[in-house]
Coordinates of C-alpha atoms and ligand atoms in Angstrom, one line a residue:
X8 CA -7.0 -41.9 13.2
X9 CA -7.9 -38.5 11.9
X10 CA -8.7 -38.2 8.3
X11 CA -6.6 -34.5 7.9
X12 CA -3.6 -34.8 9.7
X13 CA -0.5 -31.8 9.9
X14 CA 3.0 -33.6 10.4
X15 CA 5.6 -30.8 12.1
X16 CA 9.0 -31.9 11.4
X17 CA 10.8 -31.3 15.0
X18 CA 14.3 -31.4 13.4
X19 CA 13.5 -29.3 10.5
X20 CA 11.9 -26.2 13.2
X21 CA 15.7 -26.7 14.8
X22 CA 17.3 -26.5 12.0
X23 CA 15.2 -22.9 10.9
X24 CA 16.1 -21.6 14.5
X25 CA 19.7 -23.0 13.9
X26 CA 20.3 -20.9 10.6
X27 CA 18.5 -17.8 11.6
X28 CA 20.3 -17.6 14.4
X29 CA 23.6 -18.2 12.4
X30 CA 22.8 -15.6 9.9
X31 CA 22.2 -13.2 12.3
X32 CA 24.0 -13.8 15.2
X33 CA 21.0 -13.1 17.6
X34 CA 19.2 -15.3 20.2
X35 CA 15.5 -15.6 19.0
X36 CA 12.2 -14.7 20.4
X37 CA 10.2 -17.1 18.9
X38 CA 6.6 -15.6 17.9
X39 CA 3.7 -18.5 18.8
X40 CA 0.8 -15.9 18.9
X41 CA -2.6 -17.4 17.7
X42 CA -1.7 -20.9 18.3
X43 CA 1.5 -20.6 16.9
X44 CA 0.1 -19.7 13.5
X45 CA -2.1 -22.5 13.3
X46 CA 0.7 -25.0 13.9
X47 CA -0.5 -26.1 17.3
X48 CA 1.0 -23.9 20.3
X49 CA 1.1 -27.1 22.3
X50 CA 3.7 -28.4 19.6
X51 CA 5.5 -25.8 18.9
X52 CA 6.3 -24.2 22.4
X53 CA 7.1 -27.9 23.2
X54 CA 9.8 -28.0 21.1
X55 CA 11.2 -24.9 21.1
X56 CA 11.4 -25.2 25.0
X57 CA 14.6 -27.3 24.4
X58 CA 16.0 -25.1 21.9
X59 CA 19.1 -23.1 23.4
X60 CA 18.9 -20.3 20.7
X61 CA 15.6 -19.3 21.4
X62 CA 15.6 -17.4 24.7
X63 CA 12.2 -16.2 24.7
X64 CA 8.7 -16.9 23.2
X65 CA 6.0 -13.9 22.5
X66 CA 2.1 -14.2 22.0
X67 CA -0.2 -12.0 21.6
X68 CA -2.4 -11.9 24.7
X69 CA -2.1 -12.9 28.2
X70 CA -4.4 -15.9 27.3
X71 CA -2.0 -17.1 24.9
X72 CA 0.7 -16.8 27.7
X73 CA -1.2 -18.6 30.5
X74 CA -2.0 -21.6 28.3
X75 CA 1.9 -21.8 27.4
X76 CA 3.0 -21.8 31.2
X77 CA 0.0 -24.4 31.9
X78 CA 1.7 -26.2 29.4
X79 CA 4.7 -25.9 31.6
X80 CA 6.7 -23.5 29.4
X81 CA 9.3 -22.2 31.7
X82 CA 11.2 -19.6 29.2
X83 CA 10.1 -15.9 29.2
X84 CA 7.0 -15.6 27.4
X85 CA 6.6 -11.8 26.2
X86 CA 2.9 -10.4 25.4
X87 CA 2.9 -8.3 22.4
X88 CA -0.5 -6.9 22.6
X89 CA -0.4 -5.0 25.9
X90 CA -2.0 -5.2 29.1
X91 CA -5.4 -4.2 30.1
X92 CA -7.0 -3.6 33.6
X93 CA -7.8 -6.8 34.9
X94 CA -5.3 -8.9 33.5
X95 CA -2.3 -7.5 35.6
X96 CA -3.1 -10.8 37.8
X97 CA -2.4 -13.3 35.7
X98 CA 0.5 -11.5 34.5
X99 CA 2.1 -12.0 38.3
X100 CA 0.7 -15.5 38.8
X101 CA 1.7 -16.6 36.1
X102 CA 5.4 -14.5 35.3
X103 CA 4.3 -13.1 32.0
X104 CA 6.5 -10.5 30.5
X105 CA 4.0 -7.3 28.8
X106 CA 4.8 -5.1 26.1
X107 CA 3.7 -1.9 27.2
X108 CA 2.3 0.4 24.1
X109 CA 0.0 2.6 26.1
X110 CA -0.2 4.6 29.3
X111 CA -3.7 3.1 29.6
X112 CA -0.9 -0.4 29.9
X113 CA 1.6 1.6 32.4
X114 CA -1.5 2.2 34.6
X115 CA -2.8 -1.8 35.2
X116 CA 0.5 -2.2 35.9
X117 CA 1.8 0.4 38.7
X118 CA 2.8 -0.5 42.0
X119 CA 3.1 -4.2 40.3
X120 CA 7.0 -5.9 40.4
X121 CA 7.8 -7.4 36.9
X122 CA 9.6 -6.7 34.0
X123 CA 8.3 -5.0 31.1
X124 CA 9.5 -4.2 27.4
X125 CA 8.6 -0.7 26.1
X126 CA 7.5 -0.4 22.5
X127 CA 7.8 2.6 20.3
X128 CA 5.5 3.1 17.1
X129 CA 8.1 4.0 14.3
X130 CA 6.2 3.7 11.2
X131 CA 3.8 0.7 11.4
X132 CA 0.9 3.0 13.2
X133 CA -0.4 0.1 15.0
X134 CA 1.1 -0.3 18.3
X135 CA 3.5 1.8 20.2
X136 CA 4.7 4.6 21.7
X137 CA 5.9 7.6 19.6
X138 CA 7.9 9.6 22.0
X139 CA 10.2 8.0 24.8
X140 CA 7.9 7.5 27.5
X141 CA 8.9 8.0 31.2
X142 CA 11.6 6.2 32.1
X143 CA 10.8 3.3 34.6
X144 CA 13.1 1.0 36.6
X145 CA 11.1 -2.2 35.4
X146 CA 11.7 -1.6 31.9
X147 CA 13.9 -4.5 30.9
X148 CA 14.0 -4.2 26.8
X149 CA 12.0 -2.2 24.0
X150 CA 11.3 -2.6 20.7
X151 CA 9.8 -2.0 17.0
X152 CA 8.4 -3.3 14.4
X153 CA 8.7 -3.0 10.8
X154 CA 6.0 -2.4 8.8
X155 CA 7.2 -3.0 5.4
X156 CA 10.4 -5.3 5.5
X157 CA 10.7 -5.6 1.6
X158 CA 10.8 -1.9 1.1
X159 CA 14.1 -1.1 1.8
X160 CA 14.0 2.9 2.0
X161 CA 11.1 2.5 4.5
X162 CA 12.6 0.0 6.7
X163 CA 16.3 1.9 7.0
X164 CA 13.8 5.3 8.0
X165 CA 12.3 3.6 10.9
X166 CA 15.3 1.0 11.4
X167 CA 17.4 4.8 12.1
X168 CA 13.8 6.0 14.7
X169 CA 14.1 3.0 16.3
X170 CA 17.7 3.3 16.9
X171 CA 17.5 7.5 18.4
X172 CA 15.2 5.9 20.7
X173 CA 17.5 3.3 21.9
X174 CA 20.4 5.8 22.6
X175 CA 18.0 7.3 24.9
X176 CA 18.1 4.0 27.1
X177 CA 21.3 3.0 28.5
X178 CA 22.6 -0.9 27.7
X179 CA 19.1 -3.4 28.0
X180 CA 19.1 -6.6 27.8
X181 CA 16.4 -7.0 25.3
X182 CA 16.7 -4.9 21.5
X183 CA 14.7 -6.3 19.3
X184 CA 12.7 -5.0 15.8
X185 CA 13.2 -7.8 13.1
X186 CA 10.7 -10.1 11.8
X187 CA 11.1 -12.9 9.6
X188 CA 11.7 -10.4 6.5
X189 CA 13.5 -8.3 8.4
X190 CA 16.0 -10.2 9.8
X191 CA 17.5 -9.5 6.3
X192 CA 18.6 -5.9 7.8
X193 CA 21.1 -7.5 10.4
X194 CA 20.2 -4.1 12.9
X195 CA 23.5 -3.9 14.2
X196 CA 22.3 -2.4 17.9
X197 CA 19.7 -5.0 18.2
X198 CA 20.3 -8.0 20.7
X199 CA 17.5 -10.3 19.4
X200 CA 15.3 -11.1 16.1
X201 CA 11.3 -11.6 16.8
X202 CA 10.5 -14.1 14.5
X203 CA 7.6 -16.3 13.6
X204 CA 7.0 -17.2 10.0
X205 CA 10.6 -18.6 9.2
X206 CA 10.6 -20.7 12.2
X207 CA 7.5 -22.5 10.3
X208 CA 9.9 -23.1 7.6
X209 CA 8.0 -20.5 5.2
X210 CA 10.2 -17.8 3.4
X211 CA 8.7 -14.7 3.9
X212 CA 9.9 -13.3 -0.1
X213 CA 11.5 -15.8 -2.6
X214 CA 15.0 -14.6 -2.4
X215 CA 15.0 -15.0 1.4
X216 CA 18.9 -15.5 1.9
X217 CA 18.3 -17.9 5.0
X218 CA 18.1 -21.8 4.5
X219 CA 15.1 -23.1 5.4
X220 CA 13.7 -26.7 5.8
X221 CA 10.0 -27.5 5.3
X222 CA 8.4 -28.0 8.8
X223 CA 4.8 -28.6 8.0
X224 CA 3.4 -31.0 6.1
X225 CA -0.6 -31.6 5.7
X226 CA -2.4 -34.7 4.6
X227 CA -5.8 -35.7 3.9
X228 CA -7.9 -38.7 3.5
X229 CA -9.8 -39.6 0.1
X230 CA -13.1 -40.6 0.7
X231 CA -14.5 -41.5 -2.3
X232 CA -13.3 -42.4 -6.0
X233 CA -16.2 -42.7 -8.9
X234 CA -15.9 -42.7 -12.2
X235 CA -18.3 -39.9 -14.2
X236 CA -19.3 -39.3 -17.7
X237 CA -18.5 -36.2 -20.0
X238 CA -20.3 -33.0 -19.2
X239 CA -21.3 -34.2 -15.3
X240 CA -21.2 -31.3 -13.1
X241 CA -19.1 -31.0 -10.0
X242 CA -20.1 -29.4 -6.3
X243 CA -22.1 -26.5 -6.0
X244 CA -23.3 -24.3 -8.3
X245 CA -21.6 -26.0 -11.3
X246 CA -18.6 -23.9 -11.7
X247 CA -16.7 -26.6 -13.8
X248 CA -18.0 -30.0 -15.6
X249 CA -16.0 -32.9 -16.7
X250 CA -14.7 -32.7 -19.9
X251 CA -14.3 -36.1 -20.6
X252 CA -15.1 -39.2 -18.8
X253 CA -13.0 -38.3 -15.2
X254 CA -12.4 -40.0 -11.9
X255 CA -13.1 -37.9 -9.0
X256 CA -12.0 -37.8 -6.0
X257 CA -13.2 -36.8 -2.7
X258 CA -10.7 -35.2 -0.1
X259 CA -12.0 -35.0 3.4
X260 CA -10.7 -31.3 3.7
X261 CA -12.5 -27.9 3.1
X262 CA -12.7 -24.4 3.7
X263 CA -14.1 -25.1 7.4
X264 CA -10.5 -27.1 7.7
X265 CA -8.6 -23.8 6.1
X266 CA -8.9 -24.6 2.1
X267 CA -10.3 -21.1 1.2
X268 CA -12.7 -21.4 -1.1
X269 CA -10.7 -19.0 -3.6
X270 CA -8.6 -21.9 -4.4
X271 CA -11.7 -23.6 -6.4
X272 CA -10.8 -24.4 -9.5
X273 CA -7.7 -23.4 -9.6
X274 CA -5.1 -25.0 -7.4
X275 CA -3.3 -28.4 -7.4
X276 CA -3.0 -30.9 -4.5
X277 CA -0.7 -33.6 -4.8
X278 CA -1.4 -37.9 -4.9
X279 CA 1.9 -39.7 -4.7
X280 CA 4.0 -36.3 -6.0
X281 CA 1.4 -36.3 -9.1
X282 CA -0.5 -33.1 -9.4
X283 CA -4.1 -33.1 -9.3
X284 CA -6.7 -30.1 -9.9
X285 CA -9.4 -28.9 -7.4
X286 CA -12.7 -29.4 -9.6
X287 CA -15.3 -26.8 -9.3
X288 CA -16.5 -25.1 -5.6
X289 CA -14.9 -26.2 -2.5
X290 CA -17.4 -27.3 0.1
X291 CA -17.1 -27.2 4.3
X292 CA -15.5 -30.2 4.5
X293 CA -15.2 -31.6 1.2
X294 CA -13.4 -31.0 -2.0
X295 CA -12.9 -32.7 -5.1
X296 CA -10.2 -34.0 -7.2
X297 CA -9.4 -35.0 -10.5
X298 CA -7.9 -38.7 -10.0
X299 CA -8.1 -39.7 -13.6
X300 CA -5.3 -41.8 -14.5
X301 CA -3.7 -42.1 -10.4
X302 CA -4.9 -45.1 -9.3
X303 CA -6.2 -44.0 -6.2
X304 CA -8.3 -44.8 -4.0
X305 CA -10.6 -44.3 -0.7
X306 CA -8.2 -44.2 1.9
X307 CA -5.5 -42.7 0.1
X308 CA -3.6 -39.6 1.2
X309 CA -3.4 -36.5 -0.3
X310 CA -0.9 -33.7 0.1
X311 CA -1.8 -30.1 0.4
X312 CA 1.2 -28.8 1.7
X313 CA 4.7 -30.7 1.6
X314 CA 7.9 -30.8 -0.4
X315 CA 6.0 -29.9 -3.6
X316 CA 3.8 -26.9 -2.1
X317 CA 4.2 -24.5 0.4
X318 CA 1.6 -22.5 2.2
X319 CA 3.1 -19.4 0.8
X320 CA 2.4 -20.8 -2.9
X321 CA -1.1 -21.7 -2.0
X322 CA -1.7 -18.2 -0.2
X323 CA -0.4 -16.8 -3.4
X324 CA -2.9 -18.7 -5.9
X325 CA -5.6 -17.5 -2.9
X326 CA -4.5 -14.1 -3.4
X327 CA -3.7 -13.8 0.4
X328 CA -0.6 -14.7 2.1
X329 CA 0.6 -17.9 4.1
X330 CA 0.1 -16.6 7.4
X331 CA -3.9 -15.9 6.8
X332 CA -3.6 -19.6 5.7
X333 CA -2.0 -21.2 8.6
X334 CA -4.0 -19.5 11.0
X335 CA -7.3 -20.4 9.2
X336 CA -6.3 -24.8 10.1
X337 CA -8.9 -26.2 12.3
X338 CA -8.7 -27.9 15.1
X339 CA -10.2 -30.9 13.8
X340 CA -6.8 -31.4 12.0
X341 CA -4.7 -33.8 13.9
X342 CA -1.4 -32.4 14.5
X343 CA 1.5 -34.9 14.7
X344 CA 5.0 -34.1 15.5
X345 CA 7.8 -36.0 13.9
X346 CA 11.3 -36.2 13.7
X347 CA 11.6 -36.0 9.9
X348 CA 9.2 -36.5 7.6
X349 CA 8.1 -40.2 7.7
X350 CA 9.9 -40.7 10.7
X351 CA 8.6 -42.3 14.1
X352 CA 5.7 -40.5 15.9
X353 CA 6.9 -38.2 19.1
X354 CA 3.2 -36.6 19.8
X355 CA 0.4 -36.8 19.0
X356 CA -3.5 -35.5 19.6
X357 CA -5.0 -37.4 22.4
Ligands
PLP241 C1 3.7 -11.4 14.4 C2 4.8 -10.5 14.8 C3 6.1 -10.9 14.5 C4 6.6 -12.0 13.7 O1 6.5 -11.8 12.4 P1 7.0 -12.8 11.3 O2 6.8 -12.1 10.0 O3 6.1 -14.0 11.4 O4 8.4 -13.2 11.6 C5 7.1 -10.0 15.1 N1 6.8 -9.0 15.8 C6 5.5 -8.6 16.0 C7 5.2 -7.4 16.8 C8 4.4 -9.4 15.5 O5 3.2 -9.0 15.7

């Protein structure tokens, strides 16, 4: 048994695909880039795999894709981040769809028979194409991508380039621009939302109008209790000292597990729905709690994230936000999916 250990509710990830596909009447292509944000691709693809609303999965390089299909994902798996010479192979073998941003991408891929899915650059100045590229038989979809979803002026500008470019194209089977924030637009000549971080069950802005149910929840073994005196200094470089006589508690979690050290001092994990304080620096794999009064003990569990804290509200005390979070979990966090929290165990690390 592991001594951190992320649950991901199985029913709960349903559920979020359920009501954002409800809200906006669009199948979804689920985003699992970068080990689907830290969750555990393996998990997550697994699941969504028998999920009827969610017609296609995207990552962000062909890596990403060939693990998914080794996995034995048989949906379409679309590759956001383009293709460069020398990857058009694995892109046949193993039937990955590419988003083509480039003509550097248009090249590696001539002469070649797949689909592909155009994108067009209309305000984010990352990927995409500006102008409507060449028309080309294998084009099966395009897309967008907003770069600012909670600035509504913004988004309606490059919600209205996006949609000149599309009248360009005759019908496609793939239309797709929103994000998790963006979904809030309901794009009426879109045929799919592109989302990742409300699947997760993480709202991407307070007011998001969509219900969603906590997927995640991560635990982790205390492995020591002791009692010190007034005025004994805790971790390194002495950034906080008991003020009276405390019980402190060691979590077997730290900034190498994804606990940025920014938190020191100033968030809260949770024993038994209690509160309890990060004292002083947070070390590599260690960090310490105030347990005075809990009753705890080695072997305990401690919540970081679970019905009482999201990884958006520990992002915000961090000053960054919850995706930097997620995708900053270790592997050396077990990942265990359930169905509902304290349910029976359906996988599990091996
Ligand atoms: C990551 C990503 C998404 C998903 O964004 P969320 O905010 O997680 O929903 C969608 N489209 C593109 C191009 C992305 O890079």
């Amino acid at each position: 048994m592991s001594r951190a250990v992320l649950f991901i509710d199985r029913d709960a990830l349903y559920e979020n695909v359920k009501n954002l596909y409800l809200f906006s009447k669009k199948p979804i292509i689920a985003v699992v880039k970068a080990d689907a944000y830290g969750v555990g691709a393996t998990y997550v693809a697994n699941i969504l795999e028998q999920v009827e609303e969610v017609s296609a999965l995207a990552v962000a390089c062909v890596e990403e894709g060939v693990e998914l299909r080794r996995l034995g994902i048989k949906k379409k798996i679309l590759v956001l981040g383009g293709v460069l010479k020398g990857e058009e192979r694995a892109l046949v073998e193993y039937k990955l769809t590419p988003v083509v941003s480039h003509v550097e991408h248009l090249k590696a891929l001539e002469g070649l028979n797949l689909h592909i899915q155009v994108k067009y650059d209309t305000g984010m100045g990352r990927l995409g194409f500006l102008e409507d590229v060449a028309q080309d038989s294998r084009v099966e979809g395009i897309l967008s991508h907003l770069s600012s979803p909670l600035e509504e002026d913004f988004s309606l500008l490059q919600i209205e380039r996006f949609r000149k470019i599309v009248s360009l194209y005759g019908s496609l089977p793939y239309i797709h621009m929103e994000s998790s924030a963006g979904v809030v637009y309901r794009v009426p000549f879109t045929t799919h939302i592109r989302v990742g971080l409300a699947l997760y069950g993480e709202k991407p802005f307070p007011a998001y109008p969509i219900e969603l149910k906590r997927v995640l929840r991560l635990r982790a073994r205390i492995i020591s209790v002791k009692k010190l005196p007034a005025g004994f200094p805790i971790s390194y470089s002495r950034t906080y000292t008991t003020e009276g006589p405390a019980e402190v508690g060691v979590i077997a979690f730290g900034y190498a597990d994804g606990l940025m050290k920014s938190l020191s001092n100033k968030a809260y994990l949770y024993y038994k729905d209690k509160p309890v304080r990060i004292l002083g620096n947070i070390t590599m794999d260690m960090t310490m709690v105030d347990l005075t009064n809990t009753g705890a003990g080695v072997g305990d569990w401690v919540d970081l994230v679970g019905e009482l804290q999201s990884f958006s509200d520990l992002a915000k005390l961090a000053g960054t936000i919850p995706y930097e979070l997620m995708t900053n979990l270790s592997k050396r966090i077990e990942r265990r999916v359930v169905c509902g929290i304290g349910c029976e165990i359906l996988q599990e690390n091996s």
